[in-house]
Amino acid sequence: MTSERPPLEPLRSSRRVRFLSDQQLDDLRAATLRILEEVGVKFPSDRALRIFEEHGASVDRETQIVRLAPDLVMRAMATVPRYFTMAARDPSLDLVLQDGVTWFTNDGCGVETIDFETGLARPSTKADVAAMARVADYLPSSGFIWPMVSAQDKGRTSPLHEMDACWGSTMKHVQSETIMGAAHCRYALEMATVLAGSREELRRRPNFSLVVCTIAPLLQDQPGIEGALELAAAGVPVGFLSMPTLGTTAPATMAGALALGDAEIISATVLLQLAHPGTPVFHSIMQAWADPRTGTYVGYPLDQRARYAPVEMAHHWGMPSLGACYGTDAQRPGTWQAAADVALDPFWAGLVGPEIVTGMGLVKTYTRLHAESIILDNDLYQRARYALLDLDVSPETLALDVIANVGPAGHFLAEQHTRKYMRHAMVRGLTHELTPPSGYRDPIEVARERVRTILETHHVEPIEPAKQAELTRILAAADRELG
Amino acid sequence: MTAELFTAMRQSIVDGEAGAAGDLARQALATGVSPLDAIERGYVPGLTAVGEAFSAGDMFLPDMMLAARAMKAAVEILEPALKASGGQRQIAGRVVIGTIKGDIHEIGKNMVAMMLASAGFEIHDLGVDVPAERFAEKAAEVDADIVGVSALLTTTMAGQRNVVQAIVAAGLRSRVKIIVGGAPATQGWADEIGADGYSEDGVASVALARQLLGISA
Ligand code: B12
């Protein structure tokens, strides 16, 4: 038995919640512009510094710090596309970014797998990447795919093996957060070109994209930036992700942390626009807190006010946003904390409206994979998706004739109207899987069973043998050169 | 008079005021107070007070950081006179620490360094993106008791093994204990690469360092 992939179910909502006022958005932008002009951002890359110099930025070669005048920033930012397409192996799964639609992915880059069969912790592998891509390929909540864990059995070229594993296991768009450096990126482009058919086709319908982290405070990662330039030249979307941590890598006040992170992202975006005007870039800030007593990285403290403010900041710049949901600080799934941390995330995200969002399915602050977590997080996603759907108020749903027919003190079970609607009125989540005679099963057990069923029954159309052979050849070359 | 000076020294550490701590150190030298006394009766009680307040939950990481910085400012001024007088400060051990090549994650490494410093270890922090050989060079240079290597990426953690090898190649293995940490590291990994210890957080790394050097807390 094989199971068909159900249609995608992005969050759709025209309702909007604003956490920041227009004035606050302007103040934050003004702060970013001042940081860029007065403090500057360090780009430890000759290639980047040269591009900045050519466009009249103030570059201090000694310190590698670039300072950007506001008009240069605004000119460069004017060419950032507001929307673009993240294409997939199957064109019907292409994500055409647009207002009012939010696509989610699974979390990425975990370092430890809790083995699905033995329950024991072990280093993550390429096989885990492939298996989880297949699970996410099946889930309607997953619009695109992140390699969920690291292919630790593949050494230095693991980022390319992670792409290989994903492309072979999903028909959806794949986004990496590990392909760093020009050399690795060139290999990734070569692989993507084989799949797309040509460079032109890849530019038109990029079948992968990359997230590059900036380093708070105000530093860029050399391999990250040089890889990003490589992809931008090919028209492949790149996102810059700042993770300012309150108290350690950022001011301990949220506004300052957001301005700092924004300045990092905008400086990198300006670079890409100067080098390749119009190249697709997305914006992402994932703020966190350092525990003032231990330094522990905390993603979910009690007070997370305006958690999705970064999405508004991105939109204020005219950029699409990668929002941050999930990735509980809890050590294992199925605990109160694992759900409490993240349960509201997809709901808020749906109300603020990032175009794309990461990421379902890892625990222990993005480091540990329990396969069932993705199913549990998917359930929370579906709760949010339903919560945001419009209510149908119409003669048919008001059912006044049915109410009149039953009258006071009757019941509705024997009505044709009820017969038609009742079966769908209560949507079953993981919490309402029946077990005879009338109880409900343990949702964690149900989630594990779903993983097993998907892995056993959902198979993705393999890459054509000729193309697969090419990919394998490119990977082998990468292993020889970079491994 | 000297008692007042010691009280002010203690306070400069508690307040985390490096400028004041330095001024007081100069004052001590000018008035002939023994540098060892200044450190041990003036500044160290300040550090102890901060450490106790931190353990009690009344002070936080920035208090510790600023106290350590103020201490450093004072010691730098007193050190030459201390050496000249043949005196020596008590330290728990010398630690060389850094984040491995290719990796720029530094918060965890900084936490461990700070905790060890506040437990009386002398810290030589090499920063981030540090080549394996650099750990060995520095260990030889400062006669380190412990080398600590941080790695947060699965693609860089192999570098922790290279540090073990570099220490062996430099002929230092019998004198230096090697400890590793960071998100992907585990006790099993530490054993596999022949390191002497692994710890999950800053507090545990103090216990680990003490245990490896045979110091009772
Ligand atoms: C903050 C963070 C960043 C910041 C780092 C800022 C900085 N200046 O340090 C930024 C945003 C820059 C960053 C960048 C990247 N990151 Co990062 N990052 C993290 C994150 C979320 C938290 C790390 C942290 O600071 N923790 C807080 C400190 C206090 O804890 P700690 O580091 O674990 O340290 C404690 C212990 O481990 C131990 N310890 C640590 N070192 C040592 C050393 C010794 C000797 C001892 C005894 C103990 C010890 O004690 C410490 C104190 O308690 C982790 C996820 C996680 N939960 O760990 C990802 C994570 C490590 N990053 C990851 C990735 C992928 C990256 C990037 C490649 C992303 C990108 N696309 O650009 C880049 C890599 C850049 C590079 N070349 O290194 C992945 C790694 C995955 C993998 N399989 O390797 C992780 C796991 C997140 C994820 N799942 O995606 N990152």
Short mmCIF file of C-alpha atoms and ligand atoms in Angstrom, two decimals, chain A residues 108-111 150 177-178 180 211-216 221 243 249 295-297 364-367, chain B residues 102-109 111-112 148-150 152-154 179-183 199-202 205, ligand 1:
data_model
loop_
_atom_site.label_atom_id
_atom_site.label_comp_id
_atom_site.label_asym_id
_atom_site.label_seq_id
_atom_site.Cartn_x
_atom_site.Cartn_y
_atom_site.Cartn_z
CA GLY A 108 16.61 21.69 10.94
CA CYS A 109 20.11 20.67 11.77
CA GLY A 110 19.56 18.67 14.93
CA VAL A 111 22.66 16.97 16.29
CA SER A 150 22.94 16.68 10.33
CA GLU A 177 20.91 26.06 6.78
CA THR A 178 24.31 24.44 6.53
CA MET A 180 28.54 27.40 4.02
CA VAL A 211 19.62 30.38 5.41
CA VAL A 212 22.81 32.10 6.55
CA CYS A 213 23.27 33.18 10.15
CA THR A 214 24.75 36.53 10.95
CA ILE A 215 26.83 36.64 14.10
CA ALA A 216 25.54 38.97 16.76
CA ASP A 221 30.36 34.81 8.86
CA MET A 243 19.84 35.23 16.59
CA THR A 249 25.33 38.84 22.15
CA GLY A 295 24.02 31.72 30.35
CA THR A 296 21.77 28.95 29.04
CA TYR A 297 20.17 29.84 25.71
CA LYS A 364 15.95 20.56 23.43
CA THR A 365 16.31 23.96 21.73
CA TYR A 366 16.70 22.73 18.15
CA THR A 367 19.14 19.96 18.91
CA GLY B 102 35.61 26.75 11.70
CA ASP B 103 33.31 27.42 14.63
CA ILE B 104 32.38 30.84 15.98
CA HIS B 105 29.97 29.82 18.76
CA GLU B 106 31.46 31.50 21.77
CA ILE B 107 28.86 31.95 24.49
CA GLY B 108 29.24 28.48 25.97
CA LYS B 109 33.02 28.72 25.91
CA MET B 111 30.55 30.75 30.29
CA VAL B 112 32.94 27.92 31.05
CA GLY B 148 39.41 23.13 27.07
CA VAL B 149 37.96 22.87 23.58
CA SER B 150 34.47 23.98 22.64
CA LEU B 152 29.00 23.52 18.66
CA LEU B 153 28.85 22.15 15.13
CA THR B 154 28.85 18.53 14.07
CA ILE B 179 38.35 18.67 28.36
CA VAL B 180 35.70 19.10 25.69
CA GLY B 181 32.15 20.41 25.48
CA GLY B 182 29.45 21.95 23.29
CA ALA B 183 26.07 20.82 22.00
CA SER B 199 30.94 18.39 30.89
CA GLU B 200 27.54 19.66 30.01
CA ASP B 201 27.69 23.13 31.54
CA GLY B 202 29.83 25.73 33.28
CA SER B 205 33.15 22.04 34.23
C1 B12 C 1 23.32 31.01 19.51
C2 B12 C 1 23.62 30.07 18.36
C3 B12 C 1 24.29 30.61 17.25
C4 B12 C 1 24.84 32.03 17.24
C5 B12 C 1 26.24 32.05 17.93
C6 B12 C 1 26.55 33.38 18.59
C7 B12 C 1 27.86 33.38 19.29
N1 B12 C 1 28.56 34.48 19.19
O1 B12 C 1 28.26 32.43 19.94
C8 B12 C 1 24.89 32.29 15.71
C9 B12 C 1 23.57 32.83 15.28
C10 B12 C 1 25.99 33.22 15.22
C11 B12 C 1 25.04 30.86 15.17
C12 B12 C 1 25.60 30.58 13.93
C13 B12 C 1 25.55 29.32 13.35
N2 B12 C 1 24.94 28.23 13.89
CO1 B12 C 1 24.32 28.12 15.73
N3 B12 C 1 23.44 27.90 17.38
C14 B12 C 1 23.22 28.71 18.38
C15 B12 C 1 22.38 27.99 19.45
C16 B12 C 1 20.92 28.37 19.24
C17 B12 C 1 22.74 28.23 20.91
C18 B12 C 1 24.22 28.12 21.25
C19 B12 C 1 24.50 28.84 22.56
O2 B12 C 1 25.03 29.96 22.57
N4 B12 C 1 24.10 28.24 23.68
C20 B12 C 1 24.27 28.82 25.00
C21 B12 C 1 25.53 28.29 25.68
C22 B12 C 1 25.64 28.84 27.09
O3 B12 C 1 25.44 26.90 25.73
P1 B12 C 1 26.49 25.92 24.99
O4 B12 C 1 27.10 26.60 23.85
O5 B12 C 1 25.86 24.62 24.76
O6 B12 C 1 27.64 25.76 26.08
C23 B12 C 1 27.47 25.06 27.31
C24 B12 C 1 27.84 23.57 27.22
O7 B12 C 1 27.73 23.04 25.92
C25 B12 C 1 29.20 23.46 27.79
N5 B12 C 1 30.37 23.75 26.94
C26 B12 C 1 30.47 24.46 25.80
N6 B12 C 1 31.72 24.54 25.39
C27 B12 C 1 32.46 23.88 26.28
C28 B12 C 1 33.83 23.65 26.34
C29 B12 C 1 34.35 22.90 27.38
C30 B12 C 1 35.80 22.68 27.46
C31 B12 C 1 33.48 22.36 28.37
C32 B12 C 1 34.04 21.54 29.45
C33 B12 C 1 32.10 22.60 28.30
C34 B12 C 1 31.61 23.36 27.27
O8 B12 C 1 29.16 24.45 28.80
C35 B12 C 1 28.50 25.62 28.28
C36 B12 C 1 27.97 26.47 29.37
O9 B12 C 1 26.90 25.87 30.05
C37 B12 C 1 22.63 26.49 19.06
C38 B12 C 1 21.53 25.51 19.44
C39 B12 C 1 21.72 24.97 20.83
N7 B12 C 1 20.64 24.83 21.52
O10 B12 C 1 22.85 24.69 21.25
C40 B12 C 1 22.78 26.62 17.54
C41 B12 C 1 23.53 25.54 16.74
C42 B12 C 1 24.74 25.06 17.48
N8 B12 C 1 23.94 26.27 15.53
C43 B12 C 1 23.81 25.59 14.44
C44 B12 C 1 24.13 26.05 13.13
C45 B12 C 1 23.78 25.14 11.98
C46 B12 C 1 24.75 27.30 12.92
C47 B12 C 1 25.18 27.86 11.55
C48 B12 C 1 25.89 26.92 10.59
C49 B12 C 1 23.90 28.46 10.95
C50 B12 C 1 24.02 29.15 9.61
N9 B12 C 1 23.24 28.70 8.67
O11 B12 C 1 24.75 30.10 9.44
C51 B12 C 1 26.10 29.02 12.01
C52 B12 C 1 27.57 28.55 12.11
C53 B12 C 1 28.56 29.63 12.24
C54 B12 C 1 29.93 29.06 12.53
N10 B12 C 1 30.84 29.06 11.56
O12 B12 C 1 30.20 28.60 13.61
C55 B12 C 1 23.30 24.21 14.72
C56 B12 C 1 24.41 23.17 14.63
C57 B12 C 1 23.90 21.97 13.93
C58 B12 C 1 24.93 21.00 13.64
N11 B12 C 1 24.42 19.85 13.25
O13 B12 C 1 26.10 21.19 13.73
C59 B12 C 1 22.65 24.37 16.13
C60 B12 C 1 22.64 23.09 16.96
C61 B12 C 1 21.20 24.87 15.92
C62 B12 C 1 20.41 24.12 14.90
N12 B12 C 1 19.80 22.99 15.20
O14 B12 C 1 20.33 24.58 13.79
N13 B12 C 1 24.53 29.98 16.06
#
